Short mmCIF file of C-alpha atoms in Angstrom, two decimals:
data_model
loop_
_atom_site.label_atom_id
_atom_site.label_comp_id
_atom_site.label_asym_id
_atom_site.label_seq_id
_atom_site.Cartn_x
_atom_site.Cartn_y
_atom_site.Cartn_z
CA MET A 1 0.00 0.00 0.00
CA GLY A 2 1.36 3.40 -0.99
CA THR A 3 1.58 6.53 1.15
CA LEU A 4 0.35 9.94 0.00
CA LYS A 5 2.49 12.75 1.35
CA VAL A 6 1.34 16.36 1.02
CA ASP A 7 2.30 19.71 2.54
CA ASN A 8 -0.92 21.43 1.49
CA LEU A 9 -4.43 20.08 0.94
CA GLN A 10 -7.53 22.04 -0.04
CA LYS A 11 -11.18 21.27 -0.68
CA ARG A 12 -12.62 21.83 -4.13
CA ASP A 13 -13.83 25.30 -3.07
CA GLY A 14 -10.33 26.30 -1.98
CA THR A 15 -10.83 25.87 1.76
CA ALA A 16 -7.52 24.86 3.35
CA LEU A 17 -7.49 21.55 5.23
CA ILE A 18 -3.71 21.16 5.60
CA THR A 19 -1.23 24.04 5.26
CA ASP A 20 2.53 23.45 5.41
CA GLY A 21 1.81 20.02 6.88
CA VAL A 22 -0.39 21.38 9.68
CA LEU A 23 -4.07 20.43 10.04
CA GLN A 24 -6.16 23.61 10.18
CA THR A 25 -8.16 24.18 13.34
CA THR A 26 -11.36 24.81 11.35
CA THR A 27 -11.17 21.20 10.14
CA LEU A 28 -12.02 19.96 13.63
CA SER A 29 -13.86 23.00 15.00
CA GLU A 30 -16.49 22.73 17.72
CA SER A 31 -19.33 23.07 15.19
CA VAL A 32 -17.79 20.49 12.84
CA LEU A 33 -17.45 17.96 15.66
CA ARG A 34 -20.98 18.64 16.91
CA ASN A 35 -22.53 18.24 13.45
CA ALA A 36 -20.54 15.03 12.92
CA GLY A 37 -22.34 13.49 15.90
CA VAL A 38 -19.30 13.12 18.16
CA GLY A 39 -20.53 12.14 21.63
CA MET A 40 -18.99 14.93 23.71
CA VAL A 41 -17.24 18.12 22.64
CA LYS A 42 -14.78 20.05 24.80
CA LEU A 43 -16.04 23.64 25.03
CA SER A 44 -13.83 25.38 27.57
CA HIS A 45 -10.96 24.85 30.01
CA SER A 46 -10.71 27.39 32.83
CA VAL A 47 -7.71 27.63 35.14
CA ALA A 48 -8.04 29.36 38.51
CA SER A 49 -5.29 30.62 40.80
CA ALA A 50 -6.56 31.91 44.15
CA ALA A 51 -9.82 32.89 42.40
CA SER A 52 -13.19 33.55 43.97
CA SER A 53 -14.96 31.26 41.47
CA ILE A 54 -14.98 29.51 38.10
CA ALA A 55 -17.97 30.22 35.85
CA PHE A 56 -19.31 29.25 32.43
CA GLY A 57 -21.76 31.58 30.69
CA ASP A 58 -24.16 32.07 27.81
CA THR A 59 -21.62 31.73 25.00
CA LEU A 60 -20.99 28.13 26.15
CA ILE A 61 -24.25 26.91 27.71
CA THR A 62 -26.58 27.09 24.70
CA ASP A 63 -29.24 25.07 22.89
CA ASN A 64 -26.51 23.30 20.88
CA TYR A 65 -26.14 20.48 23.41
CA LEU A 66 -28.37 18.07 25.29
CA GLU A 67 -26.51 18.18 28.62
CA TYR A 68 -23.29 19.60 30.00
CA TYR A 69 -20.47 18.02 32.01
CA VAL A 70 -17.84 19.78 34.12
CA VAL A 71 -14.64 18.00 35.21
CA THR A 72 -12.72 19.71 38.00
CA LYS A 73 -9.65 19.61 40.18
CA LEU A 74 -9.97 22.23 42.94
CA ILE A 75 -8.01 23.17 46.05
CA PHE A 76 -9.76 25.36 48.63
CA SER A 77 -7.88 28.02 50.61
CA ALA A 78 -10.39 27.77 53.48
CA ASN A 79 -12.37 24.97 55.10
CA ALA A 80 -15.51 26.35 53.46
CA GLY A 81 -18.63 24.95 51.84
CA LEU A 82 -18.81 23.98 48.17
CA GLN A 83 -21.50 26.04 46.43
CA PHE A 84 -23.02 26.48 42.97
CA GLN A 85 -24.75 29.40 41.30
CA ILE A 86 -27.15 29.07 38.36
CA SER A 87 -28.75 31.81 36.30
CA PRO A 88 -30.98 32.28 33.22
CA ASP A 89 -29.30 35.52 32.12
CA ASN A 90 -25.55 34.97 32.37
CA GLY A 91 -25.34 35.52 36.13
CA VAL A 92 -27.32 38.77 36.37
CA THR A 93 -30.26 37.35 38.35
CA ASN A 94 -30.82 34.30 40.52
CA SER A 95 -34.15 33.79 42.23
CA TYR A 96 -35.05 30.22 43.10
CA THR A 97 -35.08 27.51 45.75
CA THR A 98 -32.73 24.52 45.70
CA THR A 99 -32.39 21.26 47.57
CA PHE A 100 -29.22 19.19 47.58
CA SER A 101 -28.63 15.78 49.17
CA TYR A 102 -25.52 13.63 49.29
CA GLN A 103 -24.10 10.38 50.57
CA HIS A 104 -20.48 9.54 51.21
CA SER A 105 -18.20 6.72 52.28
CA ARG A 106 -14.80 7.03 53.94
CA ASN A 107 -11.94 5.33 52.13
CA ASP A 108 -9.73 5.46 55.23
CA SER A 109 -12.32 3.89 57.55
CA SER A 110 -15.61 2.00 57.43
CA SER A 111 -17.85 5.00 58.14
CA SER A 112 -20.43 6.47 55.78
CA GLY A 113 -23.26 8.99 55.91
CA GLY A 114 -25.31 11.60 54.14
CA SER A 115 -27.26 14.80 54.49
CA LYS A 116 -29.66 17.22 52.80
CA THR A 117 -29.74 21.02 52.62
CA THR A 118 -32.15 23.62 51.24
CA SER A 119 -31.04 27.04 50.00
CA SER A 120 -32.47 30.15 48.36
CA ASN A 121 -30.91 31.83 45.30
CA TYR A 122 -27.85 29.56 45.27
CA MET A 123 -27.14 25.86 45.73
CA ALA A 124 -25.34 24.80 48.89
CA THR A 125 -24.04 21.23 48.87
CA GLY A 126 -23.57 20.93 52.62
CA TRP A 127 -20.01 19.77 52.08
CA ASN A 128 -16.66 21.30 53.08
CA PRO A 129 -13.78 19.92 50.98
CA GLY A 130 -11.15 21.05 53.52
CA ASN A 131 -7.93 23.02 53.20
CA SER A 132 -5.25 20.88 54.85
CA THR A 133 -2.05 19.96 53.04
CA GLY A 134 -2.85 17.53 50.24
CA ASP A 135 -6.61 18.21 50.27
CA VAL A 136 -8.07 18.21 46.76
CA LEU A 137 -11.60 18.02 45.32
CA LEU A 138 -11.95 15.99 42.11
CA MET A 139 -15.45 16.26 40.64
CA THR A 140 -17.56 15.37 37.65
CA ILE A 141 -20.67 17.56 37.49
CA ASN A 142 -23.61 16.85 35.19
CA LEU A 143 -25.88 19.83 34.36
CA GLN A 144 -29.22 18.23 33.48
CA ASN A 145 -32.22 19.75 31.67
CA PHE A 146 -30.59 23.21 31.71
CA ARG A 147 -31.77 24.21 28.22
CA GLU A 148 -35.28 22.78 28.40
CA THR A 149 -38.51 24.62 29.29
CA THR A 150 -40.32 21.68 30.88
CA GLY A 151 -39.24 20.12 34.17
CA TYR A 152 -36.97 21.40 36.92
CA LYS A 153 -33.19 21.65 36.51
CA TRP A 154 -30.89 19.14 38.18
CA ILE A 155 -27.20 18.95 39.03
CA LYS A 156 -25.53 15.57 39.61
CA VAL A 157 -22.11 15.41 41.31
CA ASN A 158 -19.63 12.55 41.71
CA ALA A 159 -16.43 13.28 43.59
CA ASN A 160 -13.35 11.95 45.32
CA MET A 161 -11.73 14.20 47.87
CA ASN A 162 -9.27 14.52 50.70
CA ALA A 163 -10.74 16.68 53.43
CA ASN A 164 -8.93 17.58 56.65
CA GLY A 165 -7.11 14.29 57.02
CA SER A 166 -9.88 11.98 55.75
CA ASP A 167 -10.53 10.45 52.32
CA TYR A 168 -14.03 10.40 50.84
CA THR A 169 -15.95 9.14 47.85
CA TRP A 170 -18.92 11.46 47.58
CA GLU A 171 -22.09 11.48 45.47
CA GLY A 172 -24.80 14.13 45.46
CA GLY A 173 -27.61 15.71 43.52
CA GLY A 174 -29.44 19.00 43.59
CA GLU A 175 -32.75 20.29 42.24
CA LEU A 176 -33.29 23.84 41.00
CA GLN A 177 -37.01 24.64 41.13
CA LEU A 178 -37.25 26.53 37.84
CA GLN A 179 -38.42 25.43 34.41
CA THR A 180 -36.92 28.34 32.45
CA LYS A 181 -33.76 27.84 30.43
CA GLN A 182 -30.48 28.41 32.32
CA ASN A 183 -27.26 29.59 30.68
CA TYR A 184 -24.84 30.17 33.56
CA PHE A 185 -23.09 27.89 36.05
CA LYS A 186 -20.60 28.95 38.73
CA ILE A 187 -18.54 26.93 41.21
CA TYR A 188 -17.33 28.78 44.30
CA PRO A 189 -16.48 28.38 48.00
CA ALA A 190 -18.55 29.92 50.77
CA SER A 191 -15.38 31.79 51.77
CA GLY A 192 -11.78 31.98 50.63
CA THR A 193 -10.56 31.12 47.14
CA ILE A 194 -10.03 28.16 44.82
CA THR A 195 -7.05 27.04 42.76
CA GLY A 196 -7.22 24.45 40.01
CA TYR A 197 -9.22 23.95 36.84
CA ALA A 198 -12.66 23.17 35.44
CA THR A 199 -13.29 21.83 31.94
CA LEU A 200 -16.73 22.09 30.30
CA TYR A 201 -18.02 19.50 27.80
CA GLY A 202 -21.25 19.44 25.82
CA MET A 203 -23.17 16.22 25.14
CA VAL A 204 -24.26 16.24 21.49
CA LYS A 205 -27.99 15.81 20.88
#
């Protein structure tokens, strides 16, 4: 079998696919991948250094995708609660009631437990990731039904974390009692700052 070697390759209409041996970014753009039916598309990667929050807004959370996933690695500066903010207008307003429940198991002992919390105008998880040396919060967050107009919005969280000398596997879920479309999601601590990253993916319809 022969090998075709080219430095430049164009479509019939002159659109460049390869230039000087380099694949053009438009060849595998977000819209191209979405229209090709790829399962998940990476939309954004945000890095935080002693920041008050990490947020994704209306240019990313759109009708283009069925659901959204956020993968994080976060280190808290204070032993403060993990919180979320959701909004229909890119963070300008937030008026709603939320409930969030979780269960956890300790990896360094045989203990387990759970809890539930209710909040107004933000979502409290009832969980403090800790700020001791080595403490880290590793999460996968699923934003469900955010761009639909029927049914409440839900957030599903799966996490592993070190918190103040203990190791946890943690699972939780929260309900946002609104049926309007939401286009903003923020992760932040109740106090202090966060360092790390959060990457947003869209699940293709």
